[in-house]
Backbone as JSON, one array per atom type, in Angstrom:
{
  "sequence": "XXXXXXXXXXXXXXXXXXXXXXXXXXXXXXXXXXXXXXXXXXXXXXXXXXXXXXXXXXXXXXXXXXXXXXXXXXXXXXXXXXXXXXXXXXXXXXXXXXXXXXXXXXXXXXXXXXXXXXXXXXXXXXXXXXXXXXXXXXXXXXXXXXXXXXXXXXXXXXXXXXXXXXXXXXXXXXXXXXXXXXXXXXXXXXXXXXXXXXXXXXXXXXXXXXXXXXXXXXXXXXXXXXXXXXXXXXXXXXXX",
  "N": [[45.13, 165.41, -85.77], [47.67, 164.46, -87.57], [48.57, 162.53, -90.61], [49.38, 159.43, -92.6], [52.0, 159.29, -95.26], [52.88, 159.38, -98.68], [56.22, 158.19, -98.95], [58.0, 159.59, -100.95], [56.59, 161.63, -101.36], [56.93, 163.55, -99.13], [59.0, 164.05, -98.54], [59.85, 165.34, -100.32], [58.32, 167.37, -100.22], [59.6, 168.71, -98.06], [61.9, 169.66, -98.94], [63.95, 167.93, -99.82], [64.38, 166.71, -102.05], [63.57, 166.08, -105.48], [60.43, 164.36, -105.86], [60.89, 162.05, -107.74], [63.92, 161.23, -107.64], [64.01, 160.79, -104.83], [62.59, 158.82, -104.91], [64.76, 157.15, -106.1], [66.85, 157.4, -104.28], [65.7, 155.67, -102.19], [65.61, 153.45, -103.45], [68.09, 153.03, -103.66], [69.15, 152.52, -100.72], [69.37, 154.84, -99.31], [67.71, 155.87, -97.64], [66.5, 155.97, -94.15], [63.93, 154.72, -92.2], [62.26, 155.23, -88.87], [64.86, 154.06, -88.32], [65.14, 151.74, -89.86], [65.65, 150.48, -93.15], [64.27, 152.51, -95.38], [61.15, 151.86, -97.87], [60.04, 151.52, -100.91], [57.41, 153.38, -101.92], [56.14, 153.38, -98.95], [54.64, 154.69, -96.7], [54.3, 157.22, -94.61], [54.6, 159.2, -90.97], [54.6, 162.32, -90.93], [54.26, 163.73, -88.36], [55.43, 162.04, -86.08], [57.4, 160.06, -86.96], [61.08, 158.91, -87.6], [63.53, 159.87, -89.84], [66.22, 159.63, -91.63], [68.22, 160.69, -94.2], [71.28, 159.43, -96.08], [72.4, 158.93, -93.2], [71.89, 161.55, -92.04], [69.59, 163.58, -90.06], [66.26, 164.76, -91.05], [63.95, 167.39, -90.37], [60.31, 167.1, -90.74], [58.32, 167.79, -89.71], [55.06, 169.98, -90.3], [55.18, 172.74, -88.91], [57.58, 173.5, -88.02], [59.73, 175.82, -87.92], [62.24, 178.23, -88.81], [64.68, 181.24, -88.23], [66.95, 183.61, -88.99], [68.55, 185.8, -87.42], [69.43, 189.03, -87.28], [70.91, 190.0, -84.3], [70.9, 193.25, -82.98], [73.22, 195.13, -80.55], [72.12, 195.07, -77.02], [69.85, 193.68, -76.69], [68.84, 190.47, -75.39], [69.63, 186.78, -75.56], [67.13, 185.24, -74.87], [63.87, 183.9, -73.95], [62.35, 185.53, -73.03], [63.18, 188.08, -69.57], [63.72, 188.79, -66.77], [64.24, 191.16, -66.15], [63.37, 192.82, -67.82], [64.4, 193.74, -70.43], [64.36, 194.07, -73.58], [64.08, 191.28, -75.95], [65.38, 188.38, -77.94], [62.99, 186.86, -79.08], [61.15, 188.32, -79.17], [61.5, 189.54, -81.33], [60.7, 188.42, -83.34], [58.45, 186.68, -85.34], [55.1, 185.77, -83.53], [53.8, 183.52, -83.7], [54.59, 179.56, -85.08], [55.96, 179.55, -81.32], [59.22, 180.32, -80.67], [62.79, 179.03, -79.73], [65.88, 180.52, -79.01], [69.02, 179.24, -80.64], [71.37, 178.32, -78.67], [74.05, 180.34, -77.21], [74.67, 184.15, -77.04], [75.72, 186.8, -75.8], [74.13, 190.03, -73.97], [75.55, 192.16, -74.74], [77.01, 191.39, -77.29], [76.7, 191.19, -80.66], [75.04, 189.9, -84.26], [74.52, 187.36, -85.67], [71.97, 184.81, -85.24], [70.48, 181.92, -84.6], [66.95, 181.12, -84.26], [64.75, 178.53, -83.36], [61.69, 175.7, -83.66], [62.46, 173.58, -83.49], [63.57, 171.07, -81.82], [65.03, 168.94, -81.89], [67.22, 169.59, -84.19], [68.33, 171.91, -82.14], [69.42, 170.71, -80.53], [71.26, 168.95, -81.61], [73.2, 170.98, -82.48], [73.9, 172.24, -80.27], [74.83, 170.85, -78.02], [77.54, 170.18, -76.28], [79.27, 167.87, -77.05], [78.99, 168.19, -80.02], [79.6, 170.1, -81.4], [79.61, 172.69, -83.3], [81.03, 175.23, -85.54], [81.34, 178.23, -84.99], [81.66, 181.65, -85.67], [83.54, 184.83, -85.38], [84.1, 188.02, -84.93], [86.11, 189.74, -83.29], [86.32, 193.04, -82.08], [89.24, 194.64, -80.51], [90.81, 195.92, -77.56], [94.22, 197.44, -78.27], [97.25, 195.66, -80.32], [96.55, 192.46, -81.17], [99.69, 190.12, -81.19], [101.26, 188.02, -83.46], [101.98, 185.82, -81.5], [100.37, 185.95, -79.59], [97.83, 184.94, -81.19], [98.35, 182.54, -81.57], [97.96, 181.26, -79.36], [96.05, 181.25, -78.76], [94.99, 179.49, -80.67], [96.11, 177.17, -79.51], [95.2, 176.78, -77.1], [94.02, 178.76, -74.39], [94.02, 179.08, -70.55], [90.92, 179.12, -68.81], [88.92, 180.26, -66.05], [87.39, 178.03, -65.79], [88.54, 175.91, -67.31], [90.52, 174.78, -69.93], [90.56, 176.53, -73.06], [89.93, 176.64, -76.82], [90.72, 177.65, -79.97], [89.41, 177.41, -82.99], [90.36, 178.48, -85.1], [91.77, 181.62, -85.66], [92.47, 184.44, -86.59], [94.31, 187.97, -87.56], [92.2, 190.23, -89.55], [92.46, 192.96, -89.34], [94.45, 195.43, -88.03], [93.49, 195.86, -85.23], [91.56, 193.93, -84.51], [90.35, 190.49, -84.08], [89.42, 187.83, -85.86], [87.74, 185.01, -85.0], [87.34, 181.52, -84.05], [85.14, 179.29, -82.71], [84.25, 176.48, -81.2], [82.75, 175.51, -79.04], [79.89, 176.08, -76.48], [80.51, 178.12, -74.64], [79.63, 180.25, -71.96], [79.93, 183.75, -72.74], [82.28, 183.2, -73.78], [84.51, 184.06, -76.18], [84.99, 186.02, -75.05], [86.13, 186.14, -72.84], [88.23, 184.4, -73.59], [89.54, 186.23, -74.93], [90.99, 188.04, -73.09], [91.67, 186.72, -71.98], [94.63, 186.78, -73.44], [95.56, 189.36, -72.87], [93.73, 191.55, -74.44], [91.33, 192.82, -74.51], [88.1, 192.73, -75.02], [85.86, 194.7, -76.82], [84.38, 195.69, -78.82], [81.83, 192.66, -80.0], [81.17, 190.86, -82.81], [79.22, 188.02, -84.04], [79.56, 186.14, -86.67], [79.38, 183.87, -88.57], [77.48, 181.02, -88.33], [78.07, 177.67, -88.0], [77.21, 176.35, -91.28], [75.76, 179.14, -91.82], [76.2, 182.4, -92.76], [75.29, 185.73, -93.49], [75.85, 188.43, -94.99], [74.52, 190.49, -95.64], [72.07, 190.64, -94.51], [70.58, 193.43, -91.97], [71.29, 195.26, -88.69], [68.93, 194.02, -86.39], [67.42, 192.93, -88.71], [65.98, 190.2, -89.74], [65.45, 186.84, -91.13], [63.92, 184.0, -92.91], [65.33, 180.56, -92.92], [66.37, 179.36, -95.88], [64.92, 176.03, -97.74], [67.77, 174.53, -98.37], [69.52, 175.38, -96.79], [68.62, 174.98, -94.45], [69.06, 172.01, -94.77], [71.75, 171.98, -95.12], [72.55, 172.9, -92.27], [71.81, 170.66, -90.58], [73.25, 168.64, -92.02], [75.71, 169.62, -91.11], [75.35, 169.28, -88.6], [75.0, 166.5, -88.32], [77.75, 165.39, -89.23], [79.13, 166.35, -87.41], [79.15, 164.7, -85.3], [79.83, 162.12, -86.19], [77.83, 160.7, -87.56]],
  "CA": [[45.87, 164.18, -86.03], [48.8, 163.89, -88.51], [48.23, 161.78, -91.78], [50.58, 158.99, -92.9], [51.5, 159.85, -96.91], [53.71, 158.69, -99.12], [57.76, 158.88, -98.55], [58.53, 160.73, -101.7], [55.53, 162.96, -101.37], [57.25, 164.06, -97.67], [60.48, 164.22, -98.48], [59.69, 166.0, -101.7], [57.45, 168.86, -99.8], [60.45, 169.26, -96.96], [62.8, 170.18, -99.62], [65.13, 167.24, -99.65], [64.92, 166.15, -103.33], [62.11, 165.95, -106.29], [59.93, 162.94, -105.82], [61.18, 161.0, -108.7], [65.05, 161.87, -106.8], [63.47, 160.45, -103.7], [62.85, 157.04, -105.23], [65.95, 156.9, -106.3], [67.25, 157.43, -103.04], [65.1, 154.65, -101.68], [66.27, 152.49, -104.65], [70.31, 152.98, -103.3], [69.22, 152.46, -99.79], [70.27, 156.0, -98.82], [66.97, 156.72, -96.46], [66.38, 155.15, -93.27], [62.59, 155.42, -91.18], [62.87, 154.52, -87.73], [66.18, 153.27, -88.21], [64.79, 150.45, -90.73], [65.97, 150.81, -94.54], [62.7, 152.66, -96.51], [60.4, 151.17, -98.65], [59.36, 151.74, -102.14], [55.92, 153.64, -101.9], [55.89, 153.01, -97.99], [54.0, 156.17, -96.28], [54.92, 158.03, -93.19], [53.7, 160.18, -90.58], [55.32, 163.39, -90.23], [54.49, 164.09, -87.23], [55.79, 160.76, -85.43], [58.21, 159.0, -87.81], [61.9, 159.65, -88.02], [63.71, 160.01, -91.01], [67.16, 159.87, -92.49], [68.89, 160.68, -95.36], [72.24, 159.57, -95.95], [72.5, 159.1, -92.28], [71.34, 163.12, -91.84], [68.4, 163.7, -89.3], [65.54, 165.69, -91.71], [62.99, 167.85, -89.8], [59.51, 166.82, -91.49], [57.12, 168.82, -89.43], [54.62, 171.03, -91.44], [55.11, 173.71, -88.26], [58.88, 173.66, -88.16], [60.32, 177.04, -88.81], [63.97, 178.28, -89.02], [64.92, 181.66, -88.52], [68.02, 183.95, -88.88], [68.17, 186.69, -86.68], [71.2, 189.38, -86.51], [71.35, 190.54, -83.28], [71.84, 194.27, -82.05], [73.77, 194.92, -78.93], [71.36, 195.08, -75.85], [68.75, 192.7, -76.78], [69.15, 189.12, -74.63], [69.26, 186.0, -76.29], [66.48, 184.12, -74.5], [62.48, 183.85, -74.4], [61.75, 186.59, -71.56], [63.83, 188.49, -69.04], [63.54, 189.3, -65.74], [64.92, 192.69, -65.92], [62.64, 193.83, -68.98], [65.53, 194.22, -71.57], [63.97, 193.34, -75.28], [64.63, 189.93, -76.45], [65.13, 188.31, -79.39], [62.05, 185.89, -79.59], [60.04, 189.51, -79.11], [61.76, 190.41, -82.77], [60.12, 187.43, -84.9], [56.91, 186.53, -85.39], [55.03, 185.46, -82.51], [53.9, 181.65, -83.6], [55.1, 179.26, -83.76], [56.58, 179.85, -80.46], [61.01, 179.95, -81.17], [63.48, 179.58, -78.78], [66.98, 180.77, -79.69], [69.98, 178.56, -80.28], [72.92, 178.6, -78.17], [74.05, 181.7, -76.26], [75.15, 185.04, -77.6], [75.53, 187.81, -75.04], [73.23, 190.68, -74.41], [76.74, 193.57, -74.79], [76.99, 190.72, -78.12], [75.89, 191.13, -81.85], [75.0, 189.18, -84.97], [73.72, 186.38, -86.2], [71.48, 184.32, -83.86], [69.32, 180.88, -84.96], [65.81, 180.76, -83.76], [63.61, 177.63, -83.87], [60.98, 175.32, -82.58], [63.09, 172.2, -83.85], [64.07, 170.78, -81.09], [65.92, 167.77, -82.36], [68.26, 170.21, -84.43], [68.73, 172.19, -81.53], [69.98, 169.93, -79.65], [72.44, 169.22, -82.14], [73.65, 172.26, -82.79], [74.64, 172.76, -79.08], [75.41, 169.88, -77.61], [78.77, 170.13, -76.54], [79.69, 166.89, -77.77], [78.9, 168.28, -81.13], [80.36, 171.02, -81.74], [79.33, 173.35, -84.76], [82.18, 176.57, -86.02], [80.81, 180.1, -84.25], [82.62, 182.49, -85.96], [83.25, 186.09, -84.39], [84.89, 189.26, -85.15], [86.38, 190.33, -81.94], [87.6, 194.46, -81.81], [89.58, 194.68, -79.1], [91.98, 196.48, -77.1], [96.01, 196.74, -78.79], [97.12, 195.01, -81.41], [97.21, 191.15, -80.89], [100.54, 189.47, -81.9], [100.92, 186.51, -83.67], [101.88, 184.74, -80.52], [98.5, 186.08, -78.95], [97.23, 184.34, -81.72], [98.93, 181.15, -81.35], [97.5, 181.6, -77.84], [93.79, 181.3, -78.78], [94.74, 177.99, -81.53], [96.84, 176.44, -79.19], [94.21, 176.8, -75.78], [94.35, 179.55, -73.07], [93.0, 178.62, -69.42], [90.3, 179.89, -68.46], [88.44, 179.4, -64.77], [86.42, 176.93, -66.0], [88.9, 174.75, -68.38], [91.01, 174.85, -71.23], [89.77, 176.8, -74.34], [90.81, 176.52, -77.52], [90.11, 178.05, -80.65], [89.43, 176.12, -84.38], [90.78, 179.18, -86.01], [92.19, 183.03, -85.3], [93.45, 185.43, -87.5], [93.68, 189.47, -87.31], [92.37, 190.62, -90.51], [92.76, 194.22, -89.05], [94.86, 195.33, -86.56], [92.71, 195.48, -83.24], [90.21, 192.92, -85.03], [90.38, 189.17, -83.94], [88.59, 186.52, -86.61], [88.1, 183.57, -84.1], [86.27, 180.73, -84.65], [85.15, 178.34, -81.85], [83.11, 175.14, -81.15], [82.2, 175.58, -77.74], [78.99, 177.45, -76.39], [80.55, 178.12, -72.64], [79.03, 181.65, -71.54], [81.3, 184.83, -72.53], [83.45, 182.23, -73.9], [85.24, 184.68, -76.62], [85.17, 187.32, -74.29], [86.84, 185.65, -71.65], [89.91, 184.26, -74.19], [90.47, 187.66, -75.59], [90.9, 188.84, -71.72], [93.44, 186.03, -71.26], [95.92, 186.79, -74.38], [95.75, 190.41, -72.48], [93.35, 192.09, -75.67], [89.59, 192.87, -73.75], [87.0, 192.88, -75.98], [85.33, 196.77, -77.38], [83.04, 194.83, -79.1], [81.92, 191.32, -80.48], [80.24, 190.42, -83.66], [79.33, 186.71, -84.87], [79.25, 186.57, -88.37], [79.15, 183.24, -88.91], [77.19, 179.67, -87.39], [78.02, 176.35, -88.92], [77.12, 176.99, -92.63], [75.03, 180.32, -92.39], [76.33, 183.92, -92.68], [74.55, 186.48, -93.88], [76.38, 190.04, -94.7], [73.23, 191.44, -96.17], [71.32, 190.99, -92.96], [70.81, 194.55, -91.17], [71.31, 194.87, -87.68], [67.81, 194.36, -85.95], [66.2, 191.84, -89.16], [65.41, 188.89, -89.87], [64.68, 186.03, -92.49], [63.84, 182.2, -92.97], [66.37, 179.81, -93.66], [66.18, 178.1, -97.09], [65.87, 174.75, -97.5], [69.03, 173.85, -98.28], [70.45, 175.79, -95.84], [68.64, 173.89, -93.31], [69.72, 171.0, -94.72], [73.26, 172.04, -94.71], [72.51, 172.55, -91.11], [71.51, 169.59, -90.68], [74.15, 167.9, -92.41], [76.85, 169.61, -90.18], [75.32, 168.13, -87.44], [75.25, 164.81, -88.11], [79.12, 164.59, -89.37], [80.34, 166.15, -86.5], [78.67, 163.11, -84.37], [80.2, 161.12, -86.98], [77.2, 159.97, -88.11]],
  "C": [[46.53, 164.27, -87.4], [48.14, 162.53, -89.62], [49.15, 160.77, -92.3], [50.51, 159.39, -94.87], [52.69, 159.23, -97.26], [55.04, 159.3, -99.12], [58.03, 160.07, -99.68], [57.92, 161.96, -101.83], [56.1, 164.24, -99.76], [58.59, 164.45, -98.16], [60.77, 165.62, -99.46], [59.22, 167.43, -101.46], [58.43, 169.5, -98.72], [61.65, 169.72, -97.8], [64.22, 169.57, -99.67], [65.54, 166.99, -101.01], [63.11, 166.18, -104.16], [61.88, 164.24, -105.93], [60.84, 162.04, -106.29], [62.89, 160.74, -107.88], [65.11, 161.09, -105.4], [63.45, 158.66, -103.89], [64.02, 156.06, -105.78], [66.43, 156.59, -105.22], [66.91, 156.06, -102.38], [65.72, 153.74, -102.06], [67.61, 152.14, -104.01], [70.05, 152.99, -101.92], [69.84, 153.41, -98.68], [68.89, 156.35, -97.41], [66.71, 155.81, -95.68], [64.86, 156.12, -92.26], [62.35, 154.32, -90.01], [63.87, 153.49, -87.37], [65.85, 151.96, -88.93], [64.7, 151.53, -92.26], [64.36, 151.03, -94.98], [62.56, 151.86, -97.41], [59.97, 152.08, -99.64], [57.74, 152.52, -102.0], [55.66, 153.7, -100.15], [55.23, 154.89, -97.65], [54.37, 155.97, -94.62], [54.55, 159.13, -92.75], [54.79, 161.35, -89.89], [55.66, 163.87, -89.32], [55.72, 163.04, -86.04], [57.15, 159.93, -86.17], [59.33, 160.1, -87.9], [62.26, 159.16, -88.91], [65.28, 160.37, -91.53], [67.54, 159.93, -93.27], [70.42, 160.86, -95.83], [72.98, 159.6, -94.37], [72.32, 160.48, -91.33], [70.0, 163.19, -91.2], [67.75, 164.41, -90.18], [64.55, 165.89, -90.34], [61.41, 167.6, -90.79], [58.25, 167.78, -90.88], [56.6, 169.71, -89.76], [54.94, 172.18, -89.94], [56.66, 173.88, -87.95], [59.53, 175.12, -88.85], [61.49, 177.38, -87.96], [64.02, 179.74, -89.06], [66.11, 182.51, -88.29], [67.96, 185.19, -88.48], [70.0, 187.78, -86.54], [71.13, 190.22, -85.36], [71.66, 192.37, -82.88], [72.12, 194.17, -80.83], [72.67, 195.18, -78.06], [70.29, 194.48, -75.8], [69.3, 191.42, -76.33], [68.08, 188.14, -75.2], [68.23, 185.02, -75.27], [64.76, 184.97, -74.65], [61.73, 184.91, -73.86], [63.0, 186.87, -70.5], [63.08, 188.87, -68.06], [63.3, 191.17, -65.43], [64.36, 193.72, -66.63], [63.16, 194.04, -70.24], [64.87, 193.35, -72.92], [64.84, 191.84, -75.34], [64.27, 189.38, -77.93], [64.15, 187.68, -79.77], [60.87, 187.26, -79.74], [60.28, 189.59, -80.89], [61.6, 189.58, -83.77], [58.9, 187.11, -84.43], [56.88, 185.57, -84.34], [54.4, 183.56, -82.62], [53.96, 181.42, -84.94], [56.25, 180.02, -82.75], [58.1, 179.37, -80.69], [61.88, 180.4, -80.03], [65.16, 179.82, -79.54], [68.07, 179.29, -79.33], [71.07, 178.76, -80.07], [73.0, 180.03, -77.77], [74.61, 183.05, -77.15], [75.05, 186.08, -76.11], [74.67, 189.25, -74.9], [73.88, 191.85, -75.57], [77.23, 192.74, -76.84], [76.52, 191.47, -79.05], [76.05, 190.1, -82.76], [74.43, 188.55, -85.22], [73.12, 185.01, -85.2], [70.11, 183.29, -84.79], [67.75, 180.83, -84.09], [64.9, 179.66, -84.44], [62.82, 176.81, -83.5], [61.45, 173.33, -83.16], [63.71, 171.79, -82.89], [65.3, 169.75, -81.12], [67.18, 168.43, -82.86], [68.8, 171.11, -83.52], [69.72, 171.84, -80.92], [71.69, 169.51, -80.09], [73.21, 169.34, -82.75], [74.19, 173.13, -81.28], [74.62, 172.15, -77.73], [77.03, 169.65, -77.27], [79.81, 169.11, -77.19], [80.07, 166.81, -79.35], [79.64, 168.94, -82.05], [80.39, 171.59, -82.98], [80.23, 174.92, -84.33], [81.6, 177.1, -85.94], [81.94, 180.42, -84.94], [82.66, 183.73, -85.84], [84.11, 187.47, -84.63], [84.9, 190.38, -83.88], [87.63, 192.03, -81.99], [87.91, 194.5, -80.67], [90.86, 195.83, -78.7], [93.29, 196.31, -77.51], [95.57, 195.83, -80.02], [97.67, 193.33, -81.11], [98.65, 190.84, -81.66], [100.22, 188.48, -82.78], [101.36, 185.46, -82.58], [101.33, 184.38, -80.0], [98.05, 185.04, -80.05], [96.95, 183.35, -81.71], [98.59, 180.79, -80.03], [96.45, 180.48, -77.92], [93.68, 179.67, -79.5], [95.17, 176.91, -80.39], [95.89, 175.8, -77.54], [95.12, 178.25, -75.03], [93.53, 178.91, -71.78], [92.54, 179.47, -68.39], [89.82, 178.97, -66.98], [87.79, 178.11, -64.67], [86.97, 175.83, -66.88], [89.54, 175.15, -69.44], [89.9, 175.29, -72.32], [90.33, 177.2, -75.73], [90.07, 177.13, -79.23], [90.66, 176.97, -82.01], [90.46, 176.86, -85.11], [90.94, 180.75, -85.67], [93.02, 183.36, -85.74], [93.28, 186.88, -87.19], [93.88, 190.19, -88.91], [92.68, 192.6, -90.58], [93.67, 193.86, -87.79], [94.68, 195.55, -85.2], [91.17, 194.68, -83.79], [90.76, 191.91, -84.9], [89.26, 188.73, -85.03], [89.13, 185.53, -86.02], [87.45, 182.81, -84.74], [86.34, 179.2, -83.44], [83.88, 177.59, -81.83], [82.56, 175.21, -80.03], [81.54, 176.28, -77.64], [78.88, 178.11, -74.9], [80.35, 180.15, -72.75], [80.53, 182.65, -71.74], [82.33, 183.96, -73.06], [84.99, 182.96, -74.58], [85.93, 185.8, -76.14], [86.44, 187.28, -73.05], [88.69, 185.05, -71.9], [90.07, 185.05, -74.48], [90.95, 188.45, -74.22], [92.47, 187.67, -71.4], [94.86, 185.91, -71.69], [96.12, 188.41, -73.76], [95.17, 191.54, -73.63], [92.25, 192.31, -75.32], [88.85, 193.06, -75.29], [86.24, 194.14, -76.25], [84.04, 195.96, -77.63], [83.1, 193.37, -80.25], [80.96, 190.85, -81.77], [80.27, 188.86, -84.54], [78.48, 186.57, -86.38], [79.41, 185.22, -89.27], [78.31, 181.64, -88.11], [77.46, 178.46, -88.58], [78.32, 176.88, -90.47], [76.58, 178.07, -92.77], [75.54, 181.24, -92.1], [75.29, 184.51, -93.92], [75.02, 187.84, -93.95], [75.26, 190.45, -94.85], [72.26, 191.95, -95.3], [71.18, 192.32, -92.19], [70.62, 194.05, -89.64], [69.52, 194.9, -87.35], [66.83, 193.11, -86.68], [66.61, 190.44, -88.79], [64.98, 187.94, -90.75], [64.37, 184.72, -92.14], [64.91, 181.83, -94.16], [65.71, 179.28, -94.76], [66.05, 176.99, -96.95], [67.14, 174.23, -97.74], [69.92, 174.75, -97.24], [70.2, 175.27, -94.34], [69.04, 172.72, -93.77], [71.05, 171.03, -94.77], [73.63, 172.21, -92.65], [72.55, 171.53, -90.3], [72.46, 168.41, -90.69], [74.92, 168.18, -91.03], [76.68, 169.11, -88.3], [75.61, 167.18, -86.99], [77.07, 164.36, -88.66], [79.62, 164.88, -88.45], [79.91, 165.26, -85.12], [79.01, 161.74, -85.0], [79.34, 159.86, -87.35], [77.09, 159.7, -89.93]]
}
């Protein structure tokens, strides 16, 4: 059983702000617990109680872990496979139990969220939500800039209009896309429809986290503030 404790002592140990920082906060009516303005001294149970800051969902759970995973090609992003093929929840520590967020392909590489946060999961790939994937697509030929204007503008694919936030070619058979959507093969499938197939695909950025330093294969824990920048970009693009 979970303990109720005091707000700034919680807030303070999840890496939102120093105590004293915290009562401040309270003070300017910036945190909200179960959707009712906090209290001065009021205590709260981590487990059970939600928690805003600045209208920003915080994760408070002492078992909550975050990690950043880059991907080599032939490992499949989910919990277990049919087929036997390594997966990525095999290549981080085994508890807590982490499921990955959002899709990446197996033929895929890069940077890949694992976590047992369900709440930020959710959204973080929610289509409604929509958080900036960003992808470094080598491909076949050298795109134009009309191809380009292709990818900003939408191409249509079997399944619907798709449209990219952002596409540039900082080389010339290298696409830098950058899309909000997490529809299966999604990048793979617009670089196939400007007539440019895909060689290979690397995402090199989610929301706020890249990581060059990362080798293919590791692995780290997010910072706090980088989950809370997570975090953040959640909640503005729900325009909360």
């Amino acid at each position: 059983m979970s303990e109720a404790e005091r707000i700034q002592k919680v807030l303070a140990a999840a890496g939102v702000a120093s105590r004293r920082a915290v009562e401040e906060m309270v003070a300017e009516g910036r945190i909200m617990v179960n959707g009712q303005l906090a209290r001065l001294g009021q205590r709260i149970d981590p487990e059970h109680d939600t928690v805003e800051v600045d209208g920003i969902p915080v994760g408070l759970r002492a078992d909550l872990v975050y990690y950043l995973l880059n991907k080599p090609p032939g490992v499949v992003a989910t919990a277990s496979d049919p087929q036997g093929r390594p997966t990525v929840v095999a290549m981080v520590p085994d508890e807590p139990r982490v499921f990955p967020v959002g899709r990446l392909d197996a033929d895929s590489e890069g940077l890949l969220l694992l976590t047992n946060d369900g709440g930020l999961t959710h959204r973080l790939t929610h289509p409604s939500f929509g958080v900036d994937k960003e992808y470094l697509a080598h491909v076949q030929g050298q795109p134009s800039r009309g191809a380009l204007r292709q990818l900003r503008e939408g191409v249509q694919l079997d399944d619907g209009l798709a449209q990219a936030v952002a596409a540039s070619r900082p080389e010339p058979s290298v696409i830098r896309i950058v899309v909000r959507e997490g529809r299966n093969r999604l990048v793979r499938r617009m670089c196939d429809a400007i007539g440019h197939p895909v060689i290979r695909l690397v995402r090199t950025r989610i929301g706020p986290l890249a990581d060059r330093k990362l080798p293919p294969g590791g692995w780290r824990e997010l910072t706090q503030s980088e989950i809370r920048e997570l975090e953040r970009s959640g909640a503005e693009l729900t325009g909360n």
